[in-house]
C-alpha positions as a LaTeX table, in Angstrom:
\begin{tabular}{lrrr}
\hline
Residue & $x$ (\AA) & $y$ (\AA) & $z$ (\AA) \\
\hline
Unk1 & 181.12 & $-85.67$ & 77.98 \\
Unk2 & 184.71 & $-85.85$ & 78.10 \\
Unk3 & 186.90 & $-83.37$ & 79.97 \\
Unk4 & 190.25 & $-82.19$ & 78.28 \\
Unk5 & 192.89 & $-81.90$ & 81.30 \\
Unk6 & 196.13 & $-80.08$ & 80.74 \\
Unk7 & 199.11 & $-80.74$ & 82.83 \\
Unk8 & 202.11 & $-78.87$ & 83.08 \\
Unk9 & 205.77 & $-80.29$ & 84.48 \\
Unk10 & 209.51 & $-79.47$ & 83.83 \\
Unk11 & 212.26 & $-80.79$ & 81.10 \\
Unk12 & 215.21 & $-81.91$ & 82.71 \\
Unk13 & 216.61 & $-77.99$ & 82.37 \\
Unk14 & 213.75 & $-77.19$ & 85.17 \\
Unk15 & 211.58 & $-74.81$ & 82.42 \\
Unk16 & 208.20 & $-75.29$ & 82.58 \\
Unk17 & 206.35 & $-77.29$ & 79.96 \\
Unk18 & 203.10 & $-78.99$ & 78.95 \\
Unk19 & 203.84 & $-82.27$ & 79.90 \\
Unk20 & 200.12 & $-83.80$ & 78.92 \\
Unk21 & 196.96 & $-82.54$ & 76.96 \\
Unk22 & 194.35 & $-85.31$ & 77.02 \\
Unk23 & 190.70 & $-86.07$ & 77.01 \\
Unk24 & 189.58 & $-87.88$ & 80.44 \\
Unk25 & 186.56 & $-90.34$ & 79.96 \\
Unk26 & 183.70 & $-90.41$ & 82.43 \\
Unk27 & 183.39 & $-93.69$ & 84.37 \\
Unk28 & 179.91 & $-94.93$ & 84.02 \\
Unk29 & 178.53 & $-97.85$ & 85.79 \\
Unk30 & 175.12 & $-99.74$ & 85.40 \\
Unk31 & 174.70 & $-99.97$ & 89.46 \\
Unk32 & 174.12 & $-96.33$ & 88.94 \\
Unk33 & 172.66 & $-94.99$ & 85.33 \\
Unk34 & 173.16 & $-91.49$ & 84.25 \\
Unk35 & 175.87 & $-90.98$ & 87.29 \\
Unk36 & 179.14 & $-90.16$ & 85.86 \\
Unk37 & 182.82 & $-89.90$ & 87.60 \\
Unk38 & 185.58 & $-88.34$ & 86.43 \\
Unk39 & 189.07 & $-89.50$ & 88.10 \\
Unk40 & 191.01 & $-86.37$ & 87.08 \\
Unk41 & 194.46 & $-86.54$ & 89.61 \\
Unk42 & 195.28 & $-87.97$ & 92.84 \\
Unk43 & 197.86 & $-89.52$ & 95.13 \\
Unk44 & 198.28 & $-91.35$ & 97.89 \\
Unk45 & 201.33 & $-90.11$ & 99.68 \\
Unk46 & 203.11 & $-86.45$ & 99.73 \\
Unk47 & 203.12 & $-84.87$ & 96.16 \\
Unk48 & 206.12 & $-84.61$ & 94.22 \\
Unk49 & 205.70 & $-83.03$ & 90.70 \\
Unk50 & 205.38 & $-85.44$ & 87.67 \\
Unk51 & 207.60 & $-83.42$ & 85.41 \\
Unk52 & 206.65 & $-85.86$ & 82.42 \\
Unk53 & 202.98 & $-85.68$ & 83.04 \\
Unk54 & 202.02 & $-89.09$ & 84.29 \\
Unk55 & 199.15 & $-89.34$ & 87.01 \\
Unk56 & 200.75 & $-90.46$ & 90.09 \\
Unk57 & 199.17 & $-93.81$ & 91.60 \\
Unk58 & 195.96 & $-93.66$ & 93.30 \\
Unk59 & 194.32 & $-97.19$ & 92.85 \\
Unk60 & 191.26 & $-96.86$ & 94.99 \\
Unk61 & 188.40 & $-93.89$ & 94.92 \\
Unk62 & 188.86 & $-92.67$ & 98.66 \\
Unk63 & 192.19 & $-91.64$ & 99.68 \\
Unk64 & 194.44 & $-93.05$ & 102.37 \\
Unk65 & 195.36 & $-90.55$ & 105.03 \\
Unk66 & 197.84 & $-88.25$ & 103.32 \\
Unk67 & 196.31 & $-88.81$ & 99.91 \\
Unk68 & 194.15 & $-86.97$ & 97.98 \\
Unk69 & 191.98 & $-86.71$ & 94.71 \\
Unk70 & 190.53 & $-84.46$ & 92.46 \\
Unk71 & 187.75 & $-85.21$ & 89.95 \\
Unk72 & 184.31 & $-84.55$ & 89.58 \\
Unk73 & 181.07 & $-86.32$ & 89.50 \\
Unk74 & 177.27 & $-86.00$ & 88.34 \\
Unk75 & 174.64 & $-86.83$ & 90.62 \\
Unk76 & 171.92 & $-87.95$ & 88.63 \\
Unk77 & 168.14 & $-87.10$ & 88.63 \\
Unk78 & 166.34 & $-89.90$ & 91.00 \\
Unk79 & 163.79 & $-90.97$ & 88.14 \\
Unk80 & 167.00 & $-91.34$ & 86.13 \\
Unk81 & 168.51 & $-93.69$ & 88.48 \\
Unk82 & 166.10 & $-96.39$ & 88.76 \\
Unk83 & 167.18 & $-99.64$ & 87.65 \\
Unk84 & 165.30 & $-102.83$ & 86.62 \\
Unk85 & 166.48 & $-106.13$ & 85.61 \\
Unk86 & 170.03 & $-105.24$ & 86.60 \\
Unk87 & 172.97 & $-108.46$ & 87.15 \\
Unk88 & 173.85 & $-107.23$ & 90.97 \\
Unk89 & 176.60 & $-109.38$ & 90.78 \\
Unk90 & 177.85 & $-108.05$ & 87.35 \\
Unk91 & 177.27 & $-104.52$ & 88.23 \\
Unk92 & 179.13 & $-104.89$ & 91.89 \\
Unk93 & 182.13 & $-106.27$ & 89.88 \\
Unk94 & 182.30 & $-103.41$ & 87.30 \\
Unk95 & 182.29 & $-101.03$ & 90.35 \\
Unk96 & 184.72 & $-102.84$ & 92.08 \\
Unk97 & 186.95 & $-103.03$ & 88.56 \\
Unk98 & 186.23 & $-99.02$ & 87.59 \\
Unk99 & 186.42 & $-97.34$ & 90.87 \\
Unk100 & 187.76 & $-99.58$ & 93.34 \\
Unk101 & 187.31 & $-98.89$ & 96.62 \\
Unk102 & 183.72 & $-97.25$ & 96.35 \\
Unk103 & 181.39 & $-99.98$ & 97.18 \\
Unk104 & 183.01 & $-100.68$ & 100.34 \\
Unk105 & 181.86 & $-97.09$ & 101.63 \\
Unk106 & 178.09 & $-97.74$ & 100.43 \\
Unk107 & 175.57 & $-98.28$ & 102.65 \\
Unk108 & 173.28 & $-101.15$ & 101.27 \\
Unk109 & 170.54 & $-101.52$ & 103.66 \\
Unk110 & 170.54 & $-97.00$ & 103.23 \\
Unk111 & 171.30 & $-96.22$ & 99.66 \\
Unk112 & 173.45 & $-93.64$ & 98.99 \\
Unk113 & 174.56 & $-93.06$ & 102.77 \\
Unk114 & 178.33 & $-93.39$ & 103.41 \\
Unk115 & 181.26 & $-92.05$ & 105.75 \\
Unk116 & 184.83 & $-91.40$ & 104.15 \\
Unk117 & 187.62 & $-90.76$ & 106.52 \\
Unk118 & 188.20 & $-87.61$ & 104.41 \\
Unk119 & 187.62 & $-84.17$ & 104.02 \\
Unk120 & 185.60 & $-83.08$ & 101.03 \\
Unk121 & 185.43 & $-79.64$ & 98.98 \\
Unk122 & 182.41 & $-79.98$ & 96.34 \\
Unk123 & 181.43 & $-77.36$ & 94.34 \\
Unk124 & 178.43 & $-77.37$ & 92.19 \\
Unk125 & 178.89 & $-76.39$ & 88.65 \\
Unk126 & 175.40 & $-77.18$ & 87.24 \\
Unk127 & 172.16 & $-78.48$ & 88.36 \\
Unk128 & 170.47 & $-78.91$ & 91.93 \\
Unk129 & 170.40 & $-81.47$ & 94.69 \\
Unk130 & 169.98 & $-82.15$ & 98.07 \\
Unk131 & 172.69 & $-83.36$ & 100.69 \\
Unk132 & 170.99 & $-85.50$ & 103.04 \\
Unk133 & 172.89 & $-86.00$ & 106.59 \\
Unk134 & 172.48 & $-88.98$ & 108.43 \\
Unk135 & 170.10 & $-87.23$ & 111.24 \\
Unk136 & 167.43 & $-86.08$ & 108.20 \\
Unk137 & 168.63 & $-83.05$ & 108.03 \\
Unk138 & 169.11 & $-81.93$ & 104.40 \\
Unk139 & 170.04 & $-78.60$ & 102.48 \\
Unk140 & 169.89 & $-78.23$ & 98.75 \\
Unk141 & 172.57 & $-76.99$ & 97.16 \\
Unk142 & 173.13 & $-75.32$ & 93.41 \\
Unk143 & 175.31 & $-73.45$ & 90.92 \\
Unk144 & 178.24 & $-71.99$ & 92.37 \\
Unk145 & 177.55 & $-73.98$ & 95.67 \\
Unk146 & 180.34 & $-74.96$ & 97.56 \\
Unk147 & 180.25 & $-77.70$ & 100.60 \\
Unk148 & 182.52 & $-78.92$ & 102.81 \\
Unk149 & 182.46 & $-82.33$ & 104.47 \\
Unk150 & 184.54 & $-83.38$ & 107.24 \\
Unk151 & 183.58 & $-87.23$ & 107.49 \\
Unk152 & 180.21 & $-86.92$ & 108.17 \\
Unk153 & 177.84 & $-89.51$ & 106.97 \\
Unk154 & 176.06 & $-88.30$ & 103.67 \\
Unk155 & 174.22 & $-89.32$ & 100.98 \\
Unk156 & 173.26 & $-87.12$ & 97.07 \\
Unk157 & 169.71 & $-86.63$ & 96.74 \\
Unk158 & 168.59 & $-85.46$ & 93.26 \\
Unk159 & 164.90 & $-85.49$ & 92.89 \\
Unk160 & 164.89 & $-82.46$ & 90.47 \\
Unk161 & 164.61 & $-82.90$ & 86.29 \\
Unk162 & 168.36 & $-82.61$ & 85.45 \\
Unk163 & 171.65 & $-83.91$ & 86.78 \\
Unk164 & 173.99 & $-81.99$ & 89.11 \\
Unk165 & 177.52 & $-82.02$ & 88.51 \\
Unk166 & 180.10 & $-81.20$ & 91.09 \\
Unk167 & 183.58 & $-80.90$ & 91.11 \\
Unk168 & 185.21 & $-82.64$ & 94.23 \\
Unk169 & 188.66 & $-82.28$ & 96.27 \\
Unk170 & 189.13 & $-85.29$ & 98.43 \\
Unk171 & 191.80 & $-85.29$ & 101.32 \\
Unk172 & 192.44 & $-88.36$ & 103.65 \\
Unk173 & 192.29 & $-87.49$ & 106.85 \\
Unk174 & 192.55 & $-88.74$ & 110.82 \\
Unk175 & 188.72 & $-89.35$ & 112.20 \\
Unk176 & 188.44 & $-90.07$ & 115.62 \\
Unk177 & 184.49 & $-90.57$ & 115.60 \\
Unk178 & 185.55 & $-93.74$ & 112.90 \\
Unk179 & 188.15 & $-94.59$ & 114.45 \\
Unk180 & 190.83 & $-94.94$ & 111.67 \\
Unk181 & 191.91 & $-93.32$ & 108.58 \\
Unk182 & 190.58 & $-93.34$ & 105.13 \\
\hline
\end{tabular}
């Protein structure tokens, strides 16, 4: 599914005007079928409006402190998401040429499990799944949902029939317990 984002600016009179009405593509990777991500803004130093519409630079998926993103992704159903006869080393390199920056948060030896130096607003638009913490403790979460994660180590559960889509707010942020910055 593709999402159509519309993004408003200024002419060079300062009236406000559509600056950009396009469809934005879900990123799909093989490392993780029926998962999509949508990269819908972001930034990685103090806004300033785009007044002709272009999305301001934000090369990796985790912001830097000061940075932020906005986009949304599926977590997919856990029977979905097993893979067989996958290239590792192919599907690493697509995820490190489609969303850069990602892999380097993933846990391999605990699938799924990472810790951002960011605080995150999710809310779920569809579907169910579980948020697992890194203690075990877990709490499902559905439709209309919202979380908030302050750079706790996490990981998406979904072991229900269909996906769960969420629409995320990422903002880089100082964390003391990791010791740096996004």
């Amino acid at each position: 599914m593709s999402v159509r984002r519309v993004v408003t600016g200024h002419d060079a009179d300062g009236n406000a005007v559509f600056a950009s009405d396009e469809e934005v593509a879900p990123i799909t990777l093989a490392l993780l079928p029926g998962t999509d991500f949508y990269r819908f803004w972001g930034g990685d130093q103090t806004s300033e409006f785009p007044d002709d519409g272009s999305t301001p630079a934000a090369p990796t998926y985790f912001p830097p402190l000061g940075g932020f993103r906005f986009g949304m992704f599926t977590v997919a159903p856990d029977a979905e998401s097993k893979i067989e006869d996958l290239d590792m080393e192919a599907a690493m390199a697509e995820m490190h040429t489609k969303l850069p920056g990602l892999a380097e948060y993933l846990e391999p030896d605990s699938p799924g499990m990472h810790t951002t130096a960011t605080i995150d607003f999710e809310y779920v638009v569809s579907g169910r799944c579980v948020l697992e913490l890194d203690n075990g403790a877990s709490r499902e979460v559905g439709p209309g949902d919202v979380v908030v994660q302050n750079g706790t180590r996490h990981a998406w559960r979904n072991p229900y029939d269909e996906p769960c889509v969420m629409v995320v707010v990422l903002i880089g942020a100082n964390n003391a317990k990791l010791g740096d910055s996004a």
